PDB file of C-alpha atoms in Angstrom:
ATOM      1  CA  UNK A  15      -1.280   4.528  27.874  1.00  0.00           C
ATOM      2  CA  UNK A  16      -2.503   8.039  26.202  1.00  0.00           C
ATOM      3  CA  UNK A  17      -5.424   9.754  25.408  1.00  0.00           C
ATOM      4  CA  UNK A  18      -6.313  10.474  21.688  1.00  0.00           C
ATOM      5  CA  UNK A  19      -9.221  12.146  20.025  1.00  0.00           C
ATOM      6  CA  UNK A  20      -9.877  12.604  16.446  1.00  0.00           C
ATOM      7  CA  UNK A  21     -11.366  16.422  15.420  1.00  0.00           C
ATOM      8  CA  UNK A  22     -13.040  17.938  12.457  1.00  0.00           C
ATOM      9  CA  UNK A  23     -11.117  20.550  11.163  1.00  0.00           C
ATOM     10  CA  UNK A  24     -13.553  23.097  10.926  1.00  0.00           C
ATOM     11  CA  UNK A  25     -12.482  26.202  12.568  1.00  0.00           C
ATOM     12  CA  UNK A  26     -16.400  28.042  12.564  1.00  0.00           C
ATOM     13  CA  UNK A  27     -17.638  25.332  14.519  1.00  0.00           C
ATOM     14  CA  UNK A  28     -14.467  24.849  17.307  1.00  0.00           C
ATOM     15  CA  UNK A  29     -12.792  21.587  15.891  1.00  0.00           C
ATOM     16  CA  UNK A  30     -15.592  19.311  17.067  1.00  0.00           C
ATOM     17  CA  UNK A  31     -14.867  16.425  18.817  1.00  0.00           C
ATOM     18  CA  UNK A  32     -15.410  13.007  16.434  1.00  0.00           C
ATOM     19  CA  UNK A  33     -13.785   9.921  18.362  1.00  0.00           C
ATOM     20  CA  UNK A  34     -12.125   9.656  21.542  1.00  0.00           C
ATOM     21  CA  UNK A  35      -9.912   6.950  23.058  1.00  0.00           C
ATOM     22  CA  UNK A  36      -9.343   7.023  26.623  1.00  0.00           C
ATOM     23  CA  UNK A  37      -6.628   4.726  26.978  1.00  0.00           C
ATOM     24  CA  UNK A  38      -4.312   3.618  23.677  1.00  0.00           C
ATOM     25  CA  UNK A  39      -1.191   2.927  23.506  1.00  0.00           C
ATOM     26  CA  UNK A  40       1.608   5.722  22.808  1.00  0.00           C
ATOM     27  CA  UNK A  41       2.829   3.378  20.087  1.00  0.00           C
ATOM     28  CA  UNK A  42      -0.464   2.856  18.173  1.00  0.00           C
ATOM     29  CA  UNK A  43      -0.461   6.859  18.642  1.00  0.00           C
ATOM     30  CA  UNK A  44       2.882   7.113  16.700  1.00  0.00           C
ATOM     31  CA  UNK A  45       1.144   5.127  13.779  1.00  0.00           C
ATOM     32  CA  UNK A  46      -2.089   6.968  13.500  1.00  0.00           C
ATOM     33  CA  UNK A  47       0.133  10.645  13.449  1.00  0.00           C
ATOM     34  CA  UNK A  48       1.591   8.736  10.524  1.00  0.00           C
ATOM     35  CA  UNK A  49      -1.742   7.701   8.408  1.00  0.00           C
ATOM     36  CA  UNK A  50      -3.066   9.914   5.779  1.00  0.00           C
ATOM     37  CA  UNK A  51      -6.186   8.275   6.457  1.00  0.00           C
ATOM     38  CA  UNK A  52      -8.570   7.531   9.011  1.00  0.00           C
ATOM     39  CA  UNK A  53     -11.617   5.112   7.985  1.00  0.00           C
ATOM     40  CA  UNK A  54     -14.702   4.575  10.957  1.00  0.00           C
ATOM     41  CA  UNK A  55     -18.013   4.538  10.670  1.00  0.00           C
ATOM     42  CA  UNK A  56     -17.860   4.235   6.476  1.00  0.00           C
ATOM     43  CA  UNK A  57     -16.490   7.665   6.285  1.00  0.00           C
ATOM     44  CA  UNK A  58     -13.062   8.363   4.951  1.00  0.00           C
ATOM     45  CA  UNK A  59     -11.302  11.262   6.448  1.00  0.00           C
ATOM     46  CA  UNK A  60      -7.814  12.903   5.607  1.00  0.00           C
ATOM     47  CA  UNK A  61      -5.659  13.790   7.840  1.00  0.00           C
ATOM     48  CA  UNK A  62      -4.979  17.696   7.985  1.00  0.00           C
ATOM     49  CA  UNK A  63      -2.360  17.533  10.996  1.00  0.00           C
ATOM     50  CA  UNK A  64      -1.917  16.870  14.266  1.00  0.00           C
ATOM     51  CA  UNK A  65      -1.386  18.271  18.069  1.00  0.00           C
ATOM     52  CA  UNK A  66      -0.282  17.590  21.942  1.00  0.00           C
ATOM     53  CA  UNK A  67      -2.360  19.396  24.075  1.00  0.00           C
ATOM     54  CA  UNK A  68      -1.044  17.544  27.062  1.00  0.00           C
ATOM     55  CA  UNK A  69      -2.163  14.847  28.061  1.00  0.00           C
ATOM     56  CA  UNK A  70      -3.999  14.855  24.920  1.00  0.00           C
ATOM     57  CA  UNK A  71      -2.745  13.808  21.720  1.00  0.00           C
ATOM     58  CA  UNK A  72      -4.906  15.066  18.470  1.00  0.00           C
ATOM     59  CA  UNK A  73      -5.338  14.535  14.754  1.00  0.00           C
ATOM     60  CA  UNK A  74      -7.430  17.030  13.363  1.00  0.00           C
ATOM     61  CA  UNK A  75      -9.331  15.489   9.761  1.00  0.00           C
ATOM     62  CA  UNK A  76     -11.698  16.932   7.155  1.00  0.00           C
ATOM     63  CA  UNK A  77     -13.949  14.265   5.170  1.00  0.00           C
ATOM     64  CA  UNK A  78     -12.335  12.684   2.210  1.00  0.00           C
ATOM     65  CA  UNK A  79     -15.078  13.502  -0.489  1.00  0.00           C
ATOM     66  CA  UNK A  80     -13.376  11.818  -3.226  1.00  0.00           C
ATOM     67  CA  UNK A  81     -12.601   8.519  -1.817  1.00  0.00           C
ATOM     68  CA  UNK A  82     -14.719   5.091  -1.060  1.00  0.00           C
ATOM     69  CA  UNK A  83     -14.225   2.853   2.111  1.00  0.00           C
ATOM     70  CA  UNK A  84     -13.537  -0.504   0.974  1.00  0.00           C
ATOM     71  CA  UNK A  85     -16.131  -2.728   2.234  1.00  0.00           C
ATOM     72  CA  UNK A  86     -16.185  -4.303   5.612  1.00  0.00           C
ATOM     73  CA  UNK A  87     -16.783  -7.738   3.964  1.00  0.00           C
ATOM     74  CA  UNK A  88     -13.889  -7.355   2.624  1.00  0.00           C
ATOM     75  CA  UNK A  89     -11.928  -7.843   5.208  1.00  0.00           C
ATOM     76  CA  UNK A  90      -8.231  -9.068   5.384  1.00  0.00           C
ATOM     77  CA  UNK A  91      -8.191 -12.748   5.547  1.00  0.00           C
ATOM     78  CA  UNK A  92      -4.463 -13.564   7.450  1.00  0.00           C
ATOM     79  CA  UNK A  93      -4.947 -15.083  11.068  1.00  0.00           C
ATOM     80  CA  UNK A  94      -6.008 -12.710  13.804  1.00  0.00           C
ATOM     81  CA  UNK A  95      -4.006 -11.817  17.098  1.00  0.00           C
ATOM     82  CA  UNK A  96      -1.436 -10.234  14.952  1.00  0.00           C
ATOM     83  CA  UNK A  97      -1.297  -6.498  13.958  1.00  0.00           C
ATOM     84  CA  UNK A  98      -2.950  -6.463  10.347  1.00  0.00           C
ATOM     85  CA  UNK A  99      -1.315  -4.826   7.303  1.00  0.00           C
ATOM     86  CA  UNK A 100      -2.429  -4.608   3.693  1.00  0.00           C
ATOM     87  CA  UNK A 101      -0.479  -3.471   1.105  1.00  0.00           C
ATOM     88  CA  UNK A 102      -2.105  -2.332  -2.028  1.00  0.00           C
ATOM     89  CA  UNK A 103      -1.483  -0.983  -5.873  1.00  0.00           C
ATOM     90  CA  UNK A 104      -2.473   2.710  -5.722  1.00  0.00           C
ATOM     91  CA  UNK A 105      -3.996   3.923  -9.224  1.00  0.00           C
ATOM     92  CA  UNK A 106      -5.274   6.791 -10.489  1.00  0.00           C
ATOM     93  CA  UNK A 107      -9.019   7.331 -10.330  1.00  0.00           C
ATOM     94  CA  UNK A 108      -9.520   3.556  -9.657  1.00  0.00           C
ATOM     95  CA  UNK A 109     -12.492   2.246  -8.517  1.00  0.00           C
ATOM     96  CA  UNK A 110     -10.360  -0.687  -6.374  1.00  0.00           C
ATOM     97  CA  UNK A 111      -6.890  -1.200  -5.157  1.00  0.00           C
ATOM     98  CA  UNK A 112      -5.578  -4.627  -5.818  1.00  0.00           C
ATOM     99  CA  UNK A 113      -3.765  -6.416  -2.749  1.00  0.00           C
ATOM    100  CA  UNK A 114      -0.163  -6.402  -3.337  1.00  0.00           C
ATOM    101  CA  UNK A 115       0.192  -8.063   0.344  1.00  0.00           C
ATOM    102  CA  UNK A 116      -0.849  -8.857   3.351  1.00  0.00           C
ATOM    103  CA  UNK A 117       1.326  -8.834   6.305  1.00  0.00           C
ATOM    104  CA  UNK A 118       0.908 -10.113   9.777  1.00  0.00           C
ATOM    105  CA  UNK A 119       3.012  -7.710  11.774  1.00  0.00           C
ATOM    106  CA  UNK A 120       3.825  -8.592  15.426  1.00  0.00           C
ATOM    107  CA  UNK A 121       4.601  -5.213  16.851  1.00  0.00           C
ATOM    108  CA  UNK A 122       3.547  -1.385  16.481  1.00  0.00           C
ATOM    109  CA  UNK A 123       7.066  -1.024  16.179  1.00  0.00           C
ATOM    110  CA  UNK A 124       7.310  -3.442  13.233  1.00  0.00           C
ATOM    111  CA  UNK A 125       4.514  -1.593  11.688  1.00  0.00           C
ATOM    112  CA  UNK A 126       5.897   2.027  12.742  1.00  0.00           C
ATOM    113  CA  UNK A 127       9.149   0.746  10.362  1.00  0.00           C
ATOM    114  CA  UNK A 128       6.838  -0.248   6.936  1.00  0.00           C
ATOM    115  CA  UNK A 129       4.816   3.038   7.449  1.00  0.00           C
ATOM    116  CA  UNK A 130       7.404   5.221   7.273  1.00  0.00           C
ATOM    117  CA  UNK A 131       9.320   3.873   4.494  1.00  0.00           C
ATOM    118  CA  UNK A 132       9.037   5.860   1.345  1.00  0.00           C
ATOM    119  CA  UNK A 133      10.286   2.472  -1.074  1.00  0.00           C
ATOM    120  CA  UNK A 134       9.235  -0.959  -0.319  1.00  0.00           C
ATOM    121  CA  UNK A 135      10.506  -3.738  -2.113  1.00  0.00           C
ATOM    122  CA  UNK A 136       8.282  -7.012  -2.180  1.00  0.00           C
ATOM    123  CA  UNK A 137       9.130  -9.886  -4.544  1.00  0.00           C
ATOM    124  CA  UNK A 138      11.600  -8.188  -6.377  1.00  0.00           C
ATOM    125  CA  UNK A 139       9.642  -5.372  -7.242  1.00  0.00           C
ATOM    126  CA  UNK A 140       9.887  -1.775  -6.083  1.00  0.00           C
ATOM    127  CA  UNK A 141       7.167  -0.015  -4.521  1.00  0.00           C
ATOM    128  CA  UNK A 142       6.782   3.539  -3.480  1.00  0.00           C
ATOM    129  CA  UNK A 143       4.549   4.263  -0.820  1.00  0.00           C
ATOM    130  CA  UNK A 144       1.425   7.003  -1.892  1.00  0.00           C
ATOM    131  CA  UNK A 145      -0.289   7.039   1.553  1.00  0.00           C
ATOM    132  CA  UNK A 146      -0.730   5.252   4.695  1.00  0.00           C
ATOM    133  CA  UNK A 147      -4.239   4.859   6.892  1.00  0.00           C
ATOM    134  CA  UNK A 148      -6.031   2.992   9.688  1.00  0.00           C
ATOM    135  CA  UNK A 149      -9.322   1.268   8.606  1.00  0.00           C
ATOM    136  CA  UNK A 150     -11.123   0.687  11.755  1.00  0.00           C
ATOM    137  CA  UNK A 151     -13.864  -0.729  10.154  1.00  0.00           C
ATOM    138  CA  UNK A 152     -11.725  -3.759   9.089  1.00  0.00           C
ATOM    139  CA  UNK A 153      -9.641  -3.737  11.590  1.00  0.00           C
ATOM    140  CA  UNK A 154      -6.222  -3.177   9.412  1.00  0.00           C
ATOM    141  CA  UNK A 155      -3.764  -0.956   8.089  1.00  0.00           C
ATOM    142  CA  UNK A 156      -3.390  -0.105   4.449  1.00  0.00           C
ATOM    143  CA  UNK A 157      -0.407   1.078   2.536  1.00  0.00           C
ATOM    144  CA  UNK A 158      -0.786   2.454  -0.734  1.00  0.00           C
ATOM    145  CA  UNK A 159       2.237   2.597  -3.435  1.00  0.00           C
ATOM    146  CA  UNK A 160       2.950   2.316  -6.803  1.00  0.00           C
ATOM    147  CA  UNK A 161       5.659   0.759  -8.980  1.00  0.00           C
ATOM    148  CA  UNK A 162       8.794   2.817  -8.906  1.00  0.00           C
ATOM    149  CA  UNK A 163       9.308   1.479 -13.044  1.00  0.00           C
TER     150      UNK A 163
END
């Protein structure tokens, strides 16, 4: 187990402290260094980068001022005890992203695999992957991508 905290990047004010998680797993840590996005609290933030200060493991974020959380009610409706995964139809200026998929993944590692893939291909089709980010509101994971033709 690691230590992670989540920071505002906002240099005049030290890189404030927003979130911090005593005891996650190094694997889960791998996945979150990988997400664009980081939804809590109904505030979207983008990730700007990331750090070790040993033993702690950072992601420093600014607020997302142009997107929308999707709504908690809206949550992901595949069984629980699984690692939750939806994938969804990035578009332009969209209002909502329609659910491609949703995958129950067994592993961090499984999920590790999916989110870095740039191409996807689900039911024939070819996807190419926009962004990746941990809702924590919902409890899931959300890949975004858009038809490759």
């Amino acid at each position: 187990m690691a230590k992670l905290e989540y920071r505002l990047f906002d240099m005049e004010n030290g890189y404030p402290a927003l979130y911090h998680y005593e005891s996650i797993p190094k694997d889960e840590i791998v996945i979150r260094f990988l997400c664009d996005y980081f939804i809590k609290d109904g505030i979207v933030y983008e990730k700007t980068s990331n750090a070790i200060e040993p033993p702690l493991h950072i992601i420093y974020v600014k607020k997302a001022t142009d997107e929308i959380p999707i709504p908690v009610d809206h949550r992901s409706t595949v069984g629980q005890g699984f690692i939750m995964m939806e994938i969804r139809e990035y578009r332009e200026d969209a209002q909502e992203y329609p659910i491609i998929q949703n995958l129950e993944l067994s592993s961090l590692t499984d999920l590790a695999i999916i989110g870095q893939c740039n191409y996807l291909t689900l039911e024939g089709v070819e996807w190419e992957q926009t962004s990746l980010e941990v809702d924590e509101d919902r409890r899931t994971y959300v890949l975004y991508a858009e038809k490759t033709s």
